[in-house]
Structure formats: structure tokens, C-alpha cells
PDB file of C-alpha atoms in Angstrom:
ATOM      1  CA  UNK A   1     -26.483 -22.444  18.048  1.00  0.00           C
ATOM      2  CA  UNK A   2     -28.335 -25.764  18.869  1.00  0.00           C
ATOM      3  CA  UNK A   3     -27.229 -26.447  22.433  1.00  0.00           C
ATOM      4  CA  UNK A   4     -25.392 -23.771  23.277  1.00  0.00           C
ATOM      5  CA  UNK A   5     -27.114 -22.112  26.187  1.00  0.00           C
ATOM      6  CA  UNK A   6     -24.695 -18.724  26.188  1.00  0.00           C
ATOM      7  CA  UNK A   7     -25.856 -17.304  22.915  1.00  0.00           C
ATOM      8  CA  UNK A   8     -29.385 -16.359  21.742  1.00  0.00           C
ATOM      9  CA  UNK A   9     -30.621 -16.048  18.191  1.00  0.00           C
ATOM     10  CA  UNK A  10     -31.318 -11.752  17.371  1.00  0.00           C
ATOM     11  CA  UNK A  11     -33.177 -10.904  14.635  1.00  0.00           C
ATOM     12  CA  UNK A  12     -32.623  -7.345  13.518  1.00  0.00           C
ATOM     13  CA  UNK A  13     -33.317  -5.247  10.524  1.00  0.00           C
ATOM     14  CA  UNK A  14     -31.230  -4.554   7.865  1.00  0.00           C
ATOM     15  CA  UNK A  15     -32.211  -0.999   8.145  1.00  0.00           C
ATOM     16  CA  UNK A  16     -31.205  -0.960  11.650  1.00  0.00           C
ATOM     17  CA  UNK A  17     -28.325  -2.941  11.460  1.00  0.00           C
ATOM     18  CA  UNK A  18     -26.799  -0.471   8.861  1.00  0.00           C
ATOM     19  CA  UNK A  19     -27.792   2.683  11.116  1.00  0.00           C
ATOM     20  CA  UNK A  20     -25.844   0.784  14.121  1.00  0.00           C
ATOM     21  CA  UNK A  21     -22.679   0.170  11.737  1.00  0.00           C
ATOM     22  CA  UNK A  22     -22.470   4.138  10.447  1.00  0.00           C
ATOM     23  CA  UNK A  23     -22.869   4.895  13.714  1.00  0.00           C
ATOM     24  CA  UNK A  24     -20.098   2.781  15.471  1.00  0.00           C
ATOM     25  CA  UNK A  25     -16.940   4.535  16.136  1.00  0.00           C
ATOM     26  CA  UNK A  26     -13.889   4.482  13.127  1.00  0.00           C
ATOM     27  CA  UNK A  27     -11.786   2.299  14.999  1.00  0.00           C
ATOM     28  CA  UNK A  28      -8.126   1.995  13.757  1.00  0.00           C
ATOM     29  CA  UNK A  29      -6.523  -1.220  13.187  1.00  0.00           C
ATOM     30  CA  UNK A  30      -3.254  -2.031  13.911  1.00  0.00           C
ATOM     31  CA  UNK A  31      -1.191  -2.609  10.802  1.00  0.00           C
ATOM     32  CA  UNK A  32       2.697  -3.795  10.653  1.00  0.00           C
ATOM     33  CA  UNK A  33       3.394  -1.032   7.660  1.00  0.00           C
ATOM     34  CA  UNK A  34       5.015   1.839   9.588  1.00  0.00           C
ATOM     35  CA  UNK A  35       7.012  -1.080  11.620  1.00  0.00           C
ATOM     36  CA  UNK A  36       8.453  -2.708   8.567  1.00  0.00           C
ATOM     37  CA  UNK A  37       9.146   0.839   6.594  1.00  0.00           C
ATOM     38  CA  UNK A  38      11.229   1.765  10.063  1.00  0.00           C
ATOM     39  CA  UNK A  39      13.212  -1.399  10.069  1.00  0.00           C
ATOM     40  CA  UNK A  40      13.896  -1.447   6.392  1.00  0.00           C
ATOM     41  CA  UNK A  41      14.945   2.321   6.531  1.00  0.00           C
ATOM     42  CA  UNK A  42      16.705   1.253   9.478  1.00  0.00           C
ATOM     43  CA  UNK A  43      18.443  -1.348   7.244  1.00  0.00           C
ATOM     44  CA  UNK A  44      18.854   1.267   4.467  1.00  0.00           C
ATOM     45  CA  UNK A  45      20.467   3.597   6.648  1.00  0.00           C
ATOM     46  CA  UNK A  46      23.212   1.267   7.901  1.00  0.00           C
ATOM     47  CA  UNK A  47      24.421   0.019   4.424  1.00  0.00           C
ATOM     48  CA  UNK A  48      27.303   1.739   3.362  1.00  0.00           C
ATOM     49  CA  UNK A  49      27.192   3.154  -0.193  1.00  0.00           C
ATOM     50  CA  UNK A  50      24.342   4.503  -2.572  1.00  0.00           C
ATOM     51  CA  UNK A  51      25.404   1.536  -4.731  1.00  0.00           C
ATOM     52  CA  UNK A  52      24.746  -1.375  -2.380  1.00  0.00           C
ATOM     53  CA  UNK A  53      21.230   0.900  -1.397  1.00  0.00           C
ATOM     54  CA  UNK A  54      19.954   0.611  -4.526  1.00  0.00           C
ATOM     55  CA  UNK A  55      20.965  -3.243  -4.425  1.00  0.00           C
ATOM     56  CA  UNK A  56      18.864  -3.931  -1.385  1.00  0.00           C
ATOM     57  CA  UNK A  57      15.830  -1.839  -2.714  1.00  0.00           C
ATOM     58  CA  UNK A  58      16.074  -3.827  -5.979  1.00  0.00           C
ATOM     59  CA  UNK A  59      16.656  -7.320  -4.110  1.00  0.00           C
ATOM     60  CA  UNK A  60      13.152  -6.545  -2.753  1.00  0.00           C
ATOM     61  CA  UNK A  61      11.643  -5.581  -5.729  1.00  0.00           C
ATOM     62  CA  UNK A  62      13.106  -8.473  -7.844  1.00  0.00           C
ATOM     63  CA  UNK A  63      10.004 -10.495  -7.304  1.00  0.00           C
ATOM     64  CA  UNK A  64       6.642  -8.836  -7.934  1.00  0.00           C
ATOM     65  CA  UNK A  65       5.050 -12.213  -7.037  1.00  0.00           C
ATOM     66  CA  UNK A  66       6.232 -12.500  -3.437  1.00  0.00           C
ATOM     67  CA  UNK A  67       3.986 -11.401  -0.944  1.00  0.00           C
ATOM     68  CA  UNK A  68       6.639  -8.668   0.734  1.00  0.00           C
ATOM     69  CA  UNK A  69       4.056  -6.180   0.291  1.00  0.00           C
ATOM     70  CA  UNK A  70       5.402  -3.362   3.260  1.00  0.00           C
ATOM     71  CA  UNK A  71       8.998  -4.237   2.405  1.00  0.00           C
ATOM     72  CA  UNK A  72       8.394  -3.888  -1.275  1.00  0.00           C
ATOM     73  CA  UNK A  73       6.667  -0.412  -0.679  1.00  0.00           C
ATOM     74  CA  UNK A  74       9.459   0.436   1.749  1.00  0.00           C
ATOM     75  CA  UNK A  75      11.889  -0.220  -1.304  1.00  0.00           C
ATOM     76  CA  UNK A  76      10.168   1.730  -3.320  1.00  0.00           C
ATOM     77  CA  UNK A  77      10.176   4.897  -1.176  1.00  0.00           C
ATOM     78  CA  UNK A  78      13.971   4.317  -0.736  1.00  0.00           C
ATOM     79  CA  UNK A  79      14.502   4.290  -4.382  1.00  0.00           C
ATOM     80  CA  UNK A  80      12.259   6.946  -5.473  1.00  0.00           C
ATOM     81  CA  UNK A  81      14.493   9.075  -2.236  1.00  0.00           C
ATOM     82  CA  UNK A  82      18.149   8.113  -4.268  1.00  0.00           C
ATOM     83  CA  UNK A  83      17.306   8.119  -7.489  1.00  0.00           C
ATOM     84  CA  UNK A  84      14.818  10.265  -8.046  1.00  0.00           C
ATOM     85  CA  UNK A  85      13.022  10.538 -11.185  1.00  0.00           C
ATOM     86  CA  UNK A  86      15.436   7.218 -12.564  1.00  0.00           C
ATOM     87  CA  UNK A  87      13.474   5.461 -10.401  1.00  0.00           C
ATOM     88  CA  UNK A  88      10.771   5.182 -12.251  1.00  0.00           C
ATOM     89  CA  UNK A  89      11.945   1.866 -14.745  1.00  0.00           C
ATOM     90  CA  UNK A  90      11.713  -0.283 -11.177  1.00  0.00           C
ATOM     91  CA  UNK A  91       8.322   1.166 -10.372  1.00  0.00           C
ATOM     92  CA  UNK A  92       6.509   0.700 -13.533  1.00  0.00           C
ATOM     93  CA  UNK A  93       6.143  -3.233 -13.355  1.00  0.00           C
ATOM     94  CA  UNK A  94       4.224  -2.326  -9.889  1.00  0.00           C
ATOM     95  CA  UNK A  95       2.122  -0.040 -11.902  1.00  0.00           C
ATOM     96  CA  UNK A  96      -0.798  -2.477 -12.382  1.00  0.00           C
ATOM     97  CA  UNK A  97       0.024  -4.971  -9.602  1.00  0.00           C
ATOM     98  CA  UNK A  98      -2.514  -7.086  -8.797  1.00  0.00           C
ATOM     99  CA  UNK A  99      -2.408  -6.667  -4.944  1.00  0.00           C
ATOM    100  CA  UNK A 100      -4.261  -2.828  -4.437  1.00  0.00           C
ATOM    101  CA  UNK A 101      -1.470  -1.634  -1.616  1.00  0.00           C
ATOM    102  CA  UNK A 102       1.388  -1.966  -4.011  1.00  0.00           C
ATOM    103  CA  UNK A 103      -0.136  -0.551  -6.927  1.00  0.00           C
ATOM    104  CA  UNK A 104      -1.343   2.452  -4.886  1.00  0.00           C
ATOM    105  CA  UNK A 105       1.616   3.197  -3.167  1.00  0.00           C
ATOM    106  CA  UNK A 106       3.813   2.699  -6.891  1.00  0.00           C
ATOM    107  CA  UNK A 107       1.234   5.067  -8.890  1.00  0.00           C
ATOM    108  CA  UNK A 108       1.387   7.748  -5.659  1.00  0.00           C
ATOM    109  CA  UNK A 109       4.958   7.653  -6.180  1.00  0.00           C
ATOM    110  CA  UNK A 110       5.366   7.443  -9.947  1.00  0.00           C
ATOM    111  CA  UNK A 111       3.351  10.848 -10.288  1.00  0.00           C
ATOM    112  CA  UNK A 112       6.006  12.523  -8.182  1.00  0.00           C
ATOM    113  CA  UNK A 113       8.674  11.461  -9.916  1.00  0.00           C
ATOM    114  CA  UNK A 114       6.809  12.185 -13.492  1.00  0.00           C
ATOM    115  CA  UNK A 115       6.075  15.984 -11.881  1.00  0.00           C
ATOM    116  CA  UNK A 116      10.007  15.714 -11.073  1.00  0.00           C
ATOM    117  CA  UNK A 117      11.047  14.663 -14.678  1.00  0.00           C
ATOM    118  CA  UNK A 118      10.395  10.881 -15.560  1.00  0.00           C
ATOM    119  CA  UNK A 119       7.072  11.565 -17.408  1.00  0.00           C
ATOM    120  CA  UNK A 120       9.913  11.504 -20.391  1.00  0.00           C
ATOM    121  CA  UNK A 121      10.435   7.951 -19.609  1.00  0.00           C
ATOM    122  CA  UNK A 122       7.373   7.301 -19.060  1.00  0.00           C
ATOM    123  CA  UNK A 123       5.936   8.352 -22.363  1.00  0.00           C
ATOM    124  CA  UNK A 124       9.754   6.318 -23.744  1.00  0.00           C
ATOM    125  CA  UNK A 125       7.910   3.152 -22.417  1.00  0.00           C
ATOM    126  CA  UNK A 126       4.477   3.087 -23.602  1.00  0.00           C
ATOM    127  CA  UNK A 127       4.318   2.313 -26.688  1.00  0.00           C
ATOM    128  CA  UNK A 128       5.918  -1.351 -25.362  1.00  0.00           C
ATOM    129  CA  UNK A 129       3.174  -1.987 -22.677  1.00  0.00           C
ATOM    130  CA  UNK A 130      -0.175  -3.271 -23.274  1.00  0.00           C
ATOM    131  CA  UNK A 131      -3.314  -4.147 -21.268  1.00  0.00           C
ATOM    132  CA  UNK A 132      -3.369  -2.962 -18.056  1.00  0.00           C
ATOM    133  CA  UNK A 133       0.436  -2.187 -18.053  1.00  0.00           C
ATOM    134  CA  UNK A 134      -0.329   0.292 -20.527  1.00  0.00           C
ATOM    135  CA  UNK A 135      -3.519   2.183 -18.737  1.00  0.00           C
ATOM    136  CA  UNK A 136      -1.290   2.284 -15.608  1.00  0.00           C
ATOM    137  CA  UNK A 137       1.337   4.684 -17.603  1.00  0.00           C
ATOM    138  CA  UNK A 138      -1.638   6.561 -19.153  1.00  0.00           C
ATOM    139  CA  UNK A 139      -3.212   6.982 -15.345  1.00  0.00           C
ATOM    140  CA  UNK A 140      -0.107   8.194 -13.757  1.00  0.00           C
ATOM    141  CA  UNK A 141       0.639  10.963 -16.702  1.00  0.00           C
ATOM    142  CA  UNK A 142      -2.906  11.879 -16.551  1.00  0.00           C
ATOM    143  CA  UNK A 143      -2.470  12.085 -12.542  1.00  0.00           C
ATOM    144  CA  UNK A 144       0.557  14.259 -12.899  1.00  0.00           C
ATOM    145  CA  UNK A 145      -0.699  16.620 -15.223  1.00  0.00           C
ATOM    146  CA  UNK A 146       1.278  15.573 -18.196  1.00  0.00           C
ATOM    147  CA  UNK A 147       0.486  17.832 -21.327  1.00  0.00           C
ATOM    148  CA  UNK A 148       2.587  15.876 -23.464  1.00  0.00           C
ATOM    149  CA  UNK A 149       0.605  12.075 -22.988  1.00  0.00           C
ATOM    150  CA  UNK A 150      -2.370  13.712 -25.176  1.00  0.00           C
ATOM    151  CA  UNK A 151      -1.032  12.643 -28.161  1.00  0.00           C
ATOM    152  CA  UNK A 152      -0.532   8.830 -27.305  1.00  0.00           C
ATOM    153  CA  UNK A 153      -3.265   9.224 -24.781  1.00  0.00           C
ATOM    154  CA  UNK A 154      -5.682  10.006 -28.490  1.00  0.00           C
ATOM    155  CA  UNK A 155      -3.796   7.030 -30.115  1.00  0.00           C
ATOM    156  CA  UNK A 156      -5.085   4.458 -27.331  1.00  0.00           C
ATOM    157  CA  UNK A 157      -8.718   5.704 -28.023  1.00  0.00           C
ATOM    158  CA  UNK A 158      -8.715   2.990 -30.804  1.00  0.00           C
ATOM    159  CA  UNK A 159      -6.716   0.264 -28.669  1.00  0.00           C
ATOM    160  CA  UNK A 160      -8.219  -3.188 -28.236  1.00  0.00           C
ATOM    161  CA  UNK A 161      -8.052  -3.428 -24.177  1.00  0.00           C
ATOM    162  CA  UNK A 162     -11.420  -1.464 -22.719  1.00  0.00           C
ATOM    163  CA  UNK A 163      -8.560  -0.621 -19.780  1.00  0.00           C
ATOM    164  CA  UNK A 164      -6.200   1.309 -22.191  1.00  0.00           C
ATOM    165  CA  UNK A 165      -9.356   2.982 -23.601  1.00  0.00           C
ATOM    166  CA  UNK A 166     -10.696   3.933 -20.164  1.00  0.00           C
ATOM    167  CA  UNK A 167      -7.564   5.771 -19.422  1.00  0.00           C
ATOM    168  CA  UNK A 168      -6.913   7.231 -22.629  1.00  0.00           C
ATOM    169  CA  UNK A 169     -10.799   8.731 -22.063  1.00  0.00           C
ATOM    170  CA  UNK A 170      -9.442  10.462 -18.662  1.00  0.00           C
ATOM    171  CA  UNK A 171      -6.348  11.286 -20.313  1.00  0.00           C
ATOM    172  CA  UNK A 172      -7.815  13.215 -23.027  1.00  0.00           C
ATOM    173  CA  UNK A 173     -10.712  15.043 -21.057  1.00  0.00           C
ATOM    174  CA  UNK A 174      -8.918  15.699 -18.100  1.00  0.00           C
TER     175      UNK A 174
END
């Protein structure tokens, strides 16, 4: 601030700076989601064949380290619309994603499709994840209501990862 003449030092509260911040207006900010989910379903909707669908929705999903985050959520939507439930295999890597939007949007998802019938599958695949993999699959099944993950869910009470255990907790009490 040293020379500038146009801006002058305030000294304010904490108290009242957090009463003026609950008390500003929500504002929405613009985000490019809905724009790439239209183009991609745009995209979707012009290839020709359920087969070469899939393809594209895969293609995007190949790479859970590139940063594709809308298009990779857009993929998954498509996916989880064909396929249904057998879409859950190229959602569970997604499951505990490090990047929050993706894993959100895959677990949102991933209980729908366990409510429609891949909670099966899901159960099929646990016993071969660990860590936070693993807590993911217990989450979802919890999330969808899944009677069935109580007996695994009582088996991870004794795992080594403080995740699994976490999840197996909510699993079994919920």
C-alpha cells in the first residue's frame, strides 16, 4: 500500500467482518459443467451405435489422472444411462478419486445403479480393494441401503486402514 494514494488501510473486526460475509448475498458462479455435459451429450447423441457410445464414454474415462473433470462426469452419466447397473465396473475406480467433483458425482451415481441391481457386483469386488478403494464400496452400499454389505461391512471392523473401519462403523449402525 506504500505509495499508492487510491487505497486506504481498514481495520475491521473479525466479528464484524464475519457478520458482513453471512450477510452478503449467495451469489452464483458461473461454472462450464452444464456447457460441457451439453456438448458431450451432444457428441453422444450423434454417434451412431450403443457400441461406439460406450467407446467414447470409456475413452474419457480411460485416464483417471487427466484433469477432464466435466467430461469425465459427463461420461459417466452417459454410461450409467446405457448400461445401467453394468456400469458400475467403470465407476468404481472413481469411487475414491482424489479430486471431490468426480468422486461425488461417481458415488451419487453408483448408489443408483446399486438400488437398480449392481450392489451384487459391488459386494463381487470388495474383497479385492483396499484402503480407501475399499471404504468407497462400503459407503455407496451403506448409501443405498444394502442389507446384504453387513456381513463384509462386520469383517472390515478388524481391517488395518482407519478409512475401511470408518465405513464399516456406518455400515453396520446405519
Amino acid at each position: 500500500y506504500e505509495g499508492s494514494s487510491s487505497e486506504v488501510p481498514i481495520t475491521v473486526t473479525l466479528a464484524d467482518l464475519i457478520r458482513k460475509i453471512e450477510k452478503a448475498p449467495d451469489v452464483q458462479l458461473p461454472s462450464l459443467a452444464r456447457d460441457v455435459e451439453r456438448f458431450f451429450h451432444s457428441v453422444l447423441r450423434d454417434t451412431s451405435g450403443t457400441g461406439a457410445k460406450i467407446r467414447l464414454c470409456r475413452t474419457e474415462l480411460a485416464d483417471p489422472q487427466r484433469k477432464n473433470y466435466f467430461r469425465k462426469m459427463a461420461a459417466m452419466s452417459g454410461l450409467a444411462e446405457i448400461l445401467g447397473p453394468d456400469a458400475i465396473d467403470d465407476l468404481v475406480p472413481y469411487l475414491s478419486h482424489y479430486h471431490w467433483r468426480l468422486r461425488k458425482h461417481s458415488r451419487q451415481l453408483a448408489v443408483e445403479l446399486a438400488r437398480a441391481g449392481a450392489a451384487a457386483r459391488l459386494l463381487e469386488l470388495l474383497p479385492e480393494k483396499r484402503g480407501e478403494a475399499a471404504a468407497a464400496i462400503l459407503t455407496v452400499l451403506t448409501e443405498a441401503g444394502e442389507k446384504s454389505a453387513l456381513g463384509p461391512a462386520r469383517r472390515a471392523l478388524d481391517d488395518e486402514n482407519d478409512a475401511v473401519r470408518k465405513a464399516a462403523i456406518q455400515a453396520v449402525f446405519a
